Amino acid sequence: MCQVYNTVGSLTTIKDHLYQNNINEFNSLNEVITFQKNYAAYQQQIISDHEYLVEQEKHTLNADILQLNESIKAKKNELEYKLRNEIGRLEQKVNNLLNSTPSNFIQKIRNFLKVRYYKKKIHHNKFNFDSKIAYSMRQLVSVHAQKNARYQFILSRFVDAVNESCLIPLKELERKKRIIDEINTSIYGAMGEQKVVKELERLSDEYVLINDCFLSFSAPIYNRQTNEYINTVQIDHILVSPAGIFLIETKNWSKKSLNNLNLYSPVQQIKRANFALFKILTKSIESYNFPVNQHHWGDRKIPLRNLIVLINSKPSEEFQYAKILQLNELLGFIKYFKPVFSNKETEDIAGYLLNLIRQRIINIGHV
């Protein structure tokens, strides 16, 4: 099986975008695509779950209210009994004092003051009887009122209760959908790139596939033909084979996208990357840093071939500088070319390119 290095670039973009937006539950591209396809079903599932939860809440509230009714009734009876006993006890004290005979004048004054105090307490308790009971029961009554209000709201406005209940999870679901939709282009790209990787994995282990190849140069590379300075290049896949190096650009485009003049030409994109890599390899060969055995006739040619793999539609035209293929044509085209490198040279070239790609910035004077 083909040796594979690095995750496809579009998938890295997707992972970074989701992580930056605090979306961490997806473990694969298929899970992201499944989420998009089943978004409406997930919405309905949340609503159904919360309909069930609100229905359960209604039953629980009904049971709680019945229990609170009993508790309030029992508590009221208990408080009334205690308060009446307290009033009766005070009245008994008054009667005892009125029926007693004081032994002296001071005792008479004391009894008079006590009777007045007890009568005042009796009057206060009788006058505030209901308010005392209500104050002592205020917490129970408050809980009962809250539960009853919620119960009546659910009974009369069930749909509103469900909408309130599922508002936050539905908003979070909508946020995830919006964040994922922002990277639809990367999702389609990753789908195409993964199909290409899966196809190339069928090659034997003398082939080495490097995904998501990004090169940045300390000094721009000048292309006289296009009058362009190249600071960076990005290549979807580099396949190192005994027959040479294949630069592969994958496009998961529709027929409409193929005809869109605003989209940057993949032919120009891969041609640009080819030029930059050619310059690097040429410099490396000249400085004897490239891991290929020298020939006594001179420097050996390093075949660099440009491939554009289109997953869906393919234009009928042929193009200079790049071979346009559909996925089912890819392996046949790659295997068509005769080997020019040994297996060891292929491995060494792949190692050299991997080392280049892992550098943050490439100094072309030191390759």
mmCIF file of C-alpha atoms in Angstrom, residues 93-241:
data_model
loop_
_atom_site.group_PDB
_atom_site.id
_atom_site.type_symbol
_atom_site.label_atom_id
_atom_site.label_comp_id
_atom_site.label_asym_id
_atom_site.label_seq_id
_atom_site.Cartn_x
_atom_site.Cartn_y
_atom_site.Cartn_z
ATOM 1 C CA LYS A 93 -52.945 32.681 83.363
ATOM 2 C CA VAL A 94 -55.209 35.752 83.349
ATOM 3 C CA ASN A 95 -58.020 33.811 85.065
ATOM 4 C CA ASN A 96 -55.638 32.468 87.674
ATOM 5 C CA LEU A 97 -54.331 35.939 88.444
ATOM 6 C CA LEU A 98 -57.848 37.463 88.617
ATOM 7 C CA ASN A 99 -59.030 34.721 90.965
ATOM 8 C CA SER A 100 -56.008 34.970 93.251
ATOM 9 C CA THR A 101 -55.894 37.144 96.370
ATOM 10 C CA PRO A 102 -52.745 39.266 96.584
ATOM 11 C CA SER A 103 -51.020 39.203 99.976
ATOM 12 C CA ASN A 104 -50.055 42.856 99.841
ATOM 13 C CA PHE A 105 -50.259 45.997 97.784
ATOM 14 C CA ILE A 106 -47.074 45.313 95.835
ATOM 15 C CA GLN A 107 -48.313 41.862 94.886
ATOM 16 C CA LYS A 108 -51.578 43.423 93.750
ATOM 17 C CA ILE A 109 -49.699 45.849 91.476
ATOM 18 C CA ARG A 110 -47.604 42.980 90.051
ATOM 19 C CA ASN A 111 -50.689 40.902 89.322
ATOM 20 C CA PHE A 112 -52.336 43.876 87.641
ATOM 21 C CA LEU A 113 -49.338 44.431 85.372
ATOM 22 C CA LYS A 114 -49.133 40.731 84.493
ATOM 23 C CA VAL A 115 -52.832 40.588 83.651
ATOM 24 C CA ARG A 116 -52.470 43.634 81.430
ATOM 25 C CA TYR A 117 -49.419 42.093 79.669
ATOM 26 C CA TYR A 118 -51.140 38.737 79.106
ATOM 27 C CA LYS A 119 -54.331 40.374 77.823
ATOM 28 C CA LYS A 120 -52.252 42.440 75.415
ATOM 29 C CA LYS A 121 -50.573 39.269 74.100
ATOM 30 C CA ILE A 122 -53.955 37.545 73.829
ATOM 31 C CA HIS A 123 -55.358 40.488 71.877
ATOM 32 C CA HIS A 124 -52.293 40.592 69.612
ATOM 33 C CA ASN A 125 -52.516 36.853 68.881
ATOM 34 C CA LYS A 126 -56.250 36.973 68.173
ATOM 35 C CA PHE A 127 -56.056 40.126 66.057
ATOM 36 C CA ASN A 128 -53.087 38.800 64.031
ATOM 37 C CA PHE A 129 -54.176 35.177 64.044
ATOM 38 C CA ASP A 130 -54.474 34.795 60.259
ATOM 39 C CA SER A 131 -51.415 36.878 59.454
ATOM 40 C CA LYS A 132 -49.273 34.840 61.886
ATOM 41 C CA ILE A 133 -50.424 31.631 60.230
ATOM 42 C CA ALA A 134 -49.784 33.079 56.769
ATOM 43 C CA TYR A 135 -46.299 34.330 57.730
ATOM 44 C CA SER A 136 -45.267 30.941 59.074
ATOM 45 C CA MET A 137 -46.511 29.260 55.902
ATOM 46 C CA ARG A 138 -45.132 31.809 53.427
ATOM 47 C CA GLN A 139 -42.382 29.562 51.995
ATOM 48 C CA LEU A 140 -44.722 26.639 51.376
ATOM 49 C CA VAL A 141 -47.351 28.919 49.839
ATOM 50 C CA SER A 142 -44.727 30.616 47.628
ATOM 51 C CA VAL A 143 -43.454 27.277 46.310
ATOM 52 C CA HIS A 144 -47.056 26.195 45.703
ATOM 53 C CA ALA A 145 -47.812 29.420 43.797
ATOM 54 C CA GLN A 146 -44.712 29.083 41.596
ATOM 55 C CA LYS A 147 -45.404 25.459 40.756
ATOM 56 C CA ASN A 148 -49.079 26.124 40.120
ATOM 57 C CA ALA A 149 -48.275 29.089 37.840
ATOM 58 C CA ARG A 150 -45.857 26.934 35.841
ATOM 59 C CA TYR A 151 -48.396 24.093 35.713
ATOM 60 C CA GLN A 152 -51.143 26.394 34.437
ATOM 61 C CA PHE A 153 -48.759 27.868 31.842
ATOM 62 C CA ILE A 154 -47.931 24.400 30.510
ATOM 63 C CA LEU A 155 -51.608 23.419 30.475
ATOM 64 C CA SER A 156 -52.745 26.506 28.590
ATOM 65 C CA ARG A 157 -49.649 27.191 26.420
ATOM 66 C CA PHE A 158 -47.919 23.854 25.891
ATOM 67 C CA VAL A 159 -46.287 24.826 22.570
ATOM 68 C CA ASP A 160 -44.846 28.025 24.078
ATOM 69 C CA ALA A 161 -43.496 26.019 27.014
ATOM 70 C CA VAL A 162 -41.792 23.595 24.622
ATOM 71 C CA ASN A 163 -40.352 26.457 22.531
ATOM 72 C CA GLU A 164 -38.908 28.081 25.652
ATOM 73 C CA SER A 165 -37.462 24.773 26.804
ATOM 74 C CA CYS A 166 -35.689 23.963 23.537
ATOM 75 C CA LEU A 167 -34.641 27.531 22.657
ATOM 76 C CA ILE A 168 -30.997 27.212 23.812
ATOM 77 C CA PRO A 169 -30.249 23.788 22.238
ATOM 78 C CA LEU A 170 -31.936 24.854 18.979
ATOM 79 C CA LYS A 171 -29.874 28.060 18.905
ATOM 80 C CA GLU A 172 -26.703 26.042 19.516
ATOM 81 C CA LEU A 173 -27.675 23.621 16.745
ATOM 82 C CA GLU A 174 -28.320 26.559 14.387
ATOM 83 C CA ARG A 175 -24.934 28.075 15.336
ATOM 84 C CA LYS A 176 -23.146 24.822 14.500
ATOM 85 C CA LYS A 177 -24.963 24.619 11.169
ATOM 86 C CA ARG A 178 -24.022 28.221 10.340
ATOM 87 C CA ILE A 179 -20.354 27.674 11.302
ATOM 88 C CA ILE A 180 -20.167 24.474 9.239
ATOM 89 C CA ASP A 181 -21.896 26.074 6.243
ATOM 90 C CA GLU A 182 -19.184 28.757 6.251
ATOM 91 C CA ILE A 183 -16.684 26.081 5.185
ATOM 92 C CA ASN A 184 -18.797 24.286 2.579
ATOM 93 C CA THR A 185 -16.070 24.847 -0.003
ATOM 94 C CA SER A 186 -13.526 23.153 2.264
ATOM 95 C CA ILE A 187 -15.953 20.301 2.978
ATOM 96 C CA TYR A 188 -16.467 19.617 -0.732
ATOM 97 C CA GLY A 189 -12.717 19.966 -1.216
ATOM 98 C CA ALA A 190 -11.957 17.504 1.583
ATOM 99 C CA MET A 191 -14.453 15.009 0.138
ATOM 100 C CA GLY A 192 -12.629 15.155 -3.189
ATOM 101 C CA GLU A 193 -9.154 15.050 -1.655
ATOM 102 C CA GLN A 194 -10.036 12.044 0.502
ATOM 103 C CA LYS A 195 -11.317 10.195 -2.575
ATOM 104 C CA VAL A 196 -8.005 10.884 -4.315
ATOM 105 C CA VAL A 197 -6.038 9.696 -1.268
ATOM 106 C CA LYS A 198 -8.147 6.530 -1.054
ATOM 107 C CA GLU A 199 -7.479 5.851 -4.744
ATOM 108 C CA LEU A 200 -3.722 6.496 -4.429
ATOM 109 C CA GLU A 201 -3.483 4.267 -1.353
ATOM 110 C CA ARG A 202 -4.075 1.347 -3.714
ATOM 111 C CA LEU A 203 -0.587 1.888 -5.173
ATOM 112 C CA SER A 204 2.284 -0.277 -3.924
ATOM 113 C CA ASP A 205 4.529 0.788 -1.036
ATOM 114 C CA GLU A 206 7.243 2.086 -3.369
ATOM 115 C CA TYR A 207 5.003 5.136 -3.876
ATOM 116 C CA VAL A 208 4.985 7.931 -1.281
ATOM 117 C CA LEU A 209 2.072 10.367 -1.010
ATOM 118 C CA ILE A 210 2.487 13.705 0.788
ATOM 119 C CA ASN A 211 -0.747 15.625 1.411
ATOM 120 C CA ASP A 212 -1.256 19.343 2.080
ATOM 121 C CA CYS A 213 2.102 20.578 0.834
ATOM 122 C CA PHE A 214 2.745 24.224 1.686
ATOM 123 C CA LEU A 215 6.010 25.956 0.816
ATOM 124 C CA SER A 216 6.970 29.466 1.917
ATOM 125 C CA PHE A 217 10.142 31.169 0.679
ATOM 126 C CA SER A 218 12.410 33.562 2.572
ATOM 127 C CA ALA A 219 12.910 35.462 -0.695
ATOM 128 C CA PRO A 220 10.316 35.329 -3.486
ATOM 129 C CA ILE A 221 11.020 33.227 -6.572
ATOM 130 C CA TYR A 222 10.750 35.249 -9.769
ATOM 131 C CA ASN A 223 9.030 33.730 -12.804
ATOM 132 C CA ARG A 224 10.056 35.640 -15.930
ATOM 133 C CA GLN A 225 7.383 34.009 -18.090
ATOM 134 C CA THR A 226 4.530 35.336 -15.984
ATOM 135 C CA ASN A 227 6.413 38.299 -14.498
ATOM 136 C CA GLU A 228 5.373 37.074 -11.064
ATOM 137 C CA TYR A 229 7.100 36.849 -7.696
ATOM 138 C CA ILE A 230 6.141 33.658 -5.865
ATOM 139 C CA ASN A 231 6.195 33.873 -2.069
ATOM 140 C CA THR A 232 4.252 30.708 -1.277
ATOM 141 C CA VAL A 233 2.751 27.708 -3.036
ATOM 142 C CA GLN A 234 0.217 25.140 -1.894
ATOM 143 C CA ILE A 235 -0.211 21.715 -3.465
ATOM 144 C CA ASP A 236 -2.975 19.289 -2.503
ATOM 145 C CA HIS A 237 -0.822 16.186 -3.017
ATOM 146 C CA ILE A 238 2.714 15.329 -4.067
ATOM 147 C CA LEU A 239 3.136 11.717 -5.172
ATOM 148 C CA VAL A 240 6.746 10.545 -5.289
ATOM 149 C CA SER A 241 7.103 7.489 -7.512
#
